[in-house]
Coordinates of C-alpha atoms in Angstrom, one line a residue:
N13 CA 0.0 0.0 0.0
M14 CA 1.0 3.5 -0.6
G15 CA 0.4 6.5 1.6
G16 CA 0.5 10.2 1.1
L17 CA -0.3 13.7 2.3
A18 CA -2.8 16.2 1.1
V19 CA -2.6 20.0 1.2
D20 CA -5.7 21.8 2.4
G21 CA -5.6 25.3 0.8
P22 CA -2.8 27.4 -0.6
L23 CA 0.7 26.6 0.5
A24 CA 1.5 29.9 2.1
G25 CA 0.1 30.1 5.7
S26 CA -2.2 27.1 5.3
Q27 CA -2.7 24.2 7.6
L28 CA -1.6 20.8 6.5
E29 CA -3.7 17.8 7.3
Q30 CA -2.6 14.2 6.8
V31 CA -5.0 12.2 4.7
P32 CA -4.1 8.6 3.9
A33 CA -4.1 7.8 0.2
Y34 CA -4.0 4.1 -0.2
N35 CA -3.8 1.9 -3.3
S36 CA -4.1 -1.8 -2.8
M37 CA -4.4 -2.7 -6.5
W38 CA -0.7 -2.6 -7.3
F39 CA -0.3 -6.3 -7.3
A40 CA -3.0 -6.8 -10.0
W41 CA -0.9 -4.9 -12.5
H42 CA 2.6 -5.5 -11.3
T43 CA 3.1 -1.8 -10.9
Y44 CA 1.6 0.8 -8.6
W45 CA -1.0 3.5 -9.3
P46 CA -0.3 6.8 -7.7
Q47 CA -3.5 8.9 -7.3
T48 CA -4.2 12.4 -6.1
T49 CA -6.5 12.6 -3.1
I50 CA -7.9 16.0 -2.3
W51 CA -9.5 17.0 1.0
N52 CA -12.1 19.8 0.4
G53 CA -13.1 20.3 4.0
E54 CA -16.2 18.2 3.7
G55 CA -14.8 15.0 2.3
I56 CA -12.2 13.3 0.1
I57 CA -12.4 14.0 -3.6
D58 CA -10.5 11.5 -5.8
E59 CA -10.5 12.1 -9.6
P60 CA -7.6 10.6 -11.5
P61 CA -6.7 12.0 -14.9
P62 CA -7.6 10.2 -18.1
I63 CA -4.1 8.8 -18.5
T64 CA -2.4 7.7 -15.3
A65 CA 0.7 6.0 -16.7
I66 CA 2.4 5.0 -19.9
L67 CA 5.1 2.5 -19.4
E68 CA 8.1 3.0 -21.7
P69 CA 9.4 -0.3 -23.1
T70 CA 12.8 -1.5 -21.8
A71 CA 15.1 -4.1 -23.3
G72 CA 13.3 -7.4 -23.3
S73 CA 10.0 -5.9 -22.2
V74 CA 8.2 -5.6 -25.5
P75 CA 5.2 -7.8 -25.4
A76 CA 4.8 -10.8 -27.7
D77 CA 1.1 -10.4 -28.5
L78 CA -1.6 -7.8 -28.7
I79 CA -3.4 -8.1 -25.3
L80 CA -6.3 -6.1 -24.0
D81 CA -6.7 -6.8 -20.3
Q82 CA -10.0 -6.7 -18.5
N83 CA -10.4 -3.3 -16.9
Y84 CA -10.1 -3.0 -13.1
P85 CA -12.1 -2.5 -11.1
N86 CA -15.2 -3.9 -12.9
P87 CA -17.9 -2.8 -12.2
F88 CA -16.4 0.6 -11.4
N89 CA -17.2 4.0 -10.0
P90 CA -15.8 6.7 -10.5
S91 CA -13.0 5.4 -12.7
T92 CA -11.4 2.2 -14.1
R93 CA -8.0 1.3 -15.4
I94 CA -7.4 -0.3 -18.8
R95 CA -4.1 -2.0 -19.7
F96 CA -3.0 -3.2 -23.1
D97 CA 0.1 -4.7 -24.6
L98 CA 1.2 -3.6 -28.0
P99 CA 3.8 -6.0 -29.6
V100 CA 4.7 -3.7 -32.6
E101 CA 4.7 0.0 -33.1
G102 CA 1.9 1.5 -35.2
E103 CA -1.3 3.4 -35.3
I104 CA -3.9 2.3 -32.7
H105 CA -7.4 3.3 -31.7
L106 CA -8.7 2.6 -28.2
A107 CA -12.3 3.8 -27.5
I108 CA -15.3 3.2 -25.3
Y109 CA -18.6 2.4 -27.0
N110 CA -22.2 2.1 -25.7
T111 CA -24.2 -1.0 -26.4
M112 CA -25.6 0.6 -29.6
G113 CA -22.1 0.9 -31.0
Q114 CA -21.8 4.7 -30.7
R115 CA -18.4 5.9 -29.6
I116 CA -18.6 7.6 -26.2
R117 CA -14.9 8.3 -25.5
R118 CA -11.6 8.1 -27.4
L119 CA -8.9 7.1 -24.9
A120 CA -5.9 6.6 -27.3
D121 CA -5.5 7.5 -31.0
G122 CA -2.5 7.6 -33.2
F123 CA 1.0 6.2 -33.4
H124 CA 2.4 4.3 -30.4
Q125 CA 5.6 2.5 -29.8
A126 CA 5.6 -1.2 -28.9
G127 CA 5.1 -1.6 -25.2
V128 CA 2.7 -1.8 -22.3
Y129 CA 0.2 1.0 -21.8
E130 CA -2.2 1.7 -18.9
L131 CA -5.0 4.2 -19.1
T132 CA -7.8 5.4 -16.9
W133 CA -11.4 6.1 -18.0
N134 CA -13.2 8.4 -15.6
G135 CA -16.8 7.6 -16.8
R136 CA -17.1 10.7 -19.0
D137 CA -17.6 11.1 -22.7
D138 CA -15.4 13.1 -25.2
A139 CA -17.2 16.3 -24.2
G140 CA -16.5 15.7 -20.5
R141 CA -20.1 14.8 -19.5
A142 CA -20.7 11.9 -17.1
V143 CA -22.2 8.9 -18.9
A144 CA -25.1 6.8 -17.5
S145 CA -24.6 3.7 -15.5
G146 CA -24.6 0.5 -17.6
A147 CA -22.6 -1.8 -19.8
Y148 CA -20.0 -0.4 -22.3
V149 CA -17.5 -2.0 -24.6
Y150 CA -13.9 -0.9 -24.9
R151 CA -12.2 -1.7 -28.2
L152 CA -8.5 -1.7 -29.2
E153 CA -7.5 -1.6 -32.9
A154 CA -4.0 -1.9 -34.2
V155 CA -4.6 -0.4 -37.7
E156 CA -1.6 -1.6 -39.8
Q157 CA -1.8 -5.2 -38.4
G158 CA -5.6 -5.4 -38.8
W159 CA -5.9 -6.6 -35.1
V160 CA -9.0 -5.8 -33.2
T161 CA -10.0 -6.9 -29.7
S162 CA -12.6 -5.7 -27.3
R163 CA -13.9 -6.3 -23.8
R164 CA -17.0 -5.3 -21.8
L165 CA -17.1 -3.1 -18.7
V166 CA -19.8 -1.9 -16.3
L167 CA -20.2 1.6 -14.8
A168 CA -22.2 1.6 -11.6
R169 CA -23.1 5.1 -10.5

């Protein structure tokens, strides 16, 4: 588990209050997920950014296959993490779709080096609006290779 401190107010002349910020999911991904925890005087607000980490490939760490892992947590609220392994460089598209096939959110688009990528979806569409509870599909396409894979996730508000 990780711990941390939060700052309540501007740094100059403000009071500091320790707020534990724990992450017990590091073992599921074989890395850790730092998150920002903010205390607003009434409660803890925790809103990770759309992309929490991109892992640069190191010697011998380029994946052998295109893999789209199951998001975690699932069901989720307010955000979920999506990890994928890209064995070769190239153009990719990763997006969230509703059950009618309409794209809700584009998470990754464009050229990517081979490697392991981890993204966070915060349950919002491309315009920043919160989407409704329900089932969604996330789809990864490696354009040049013609590879497509998808998985299902559930948002529970």
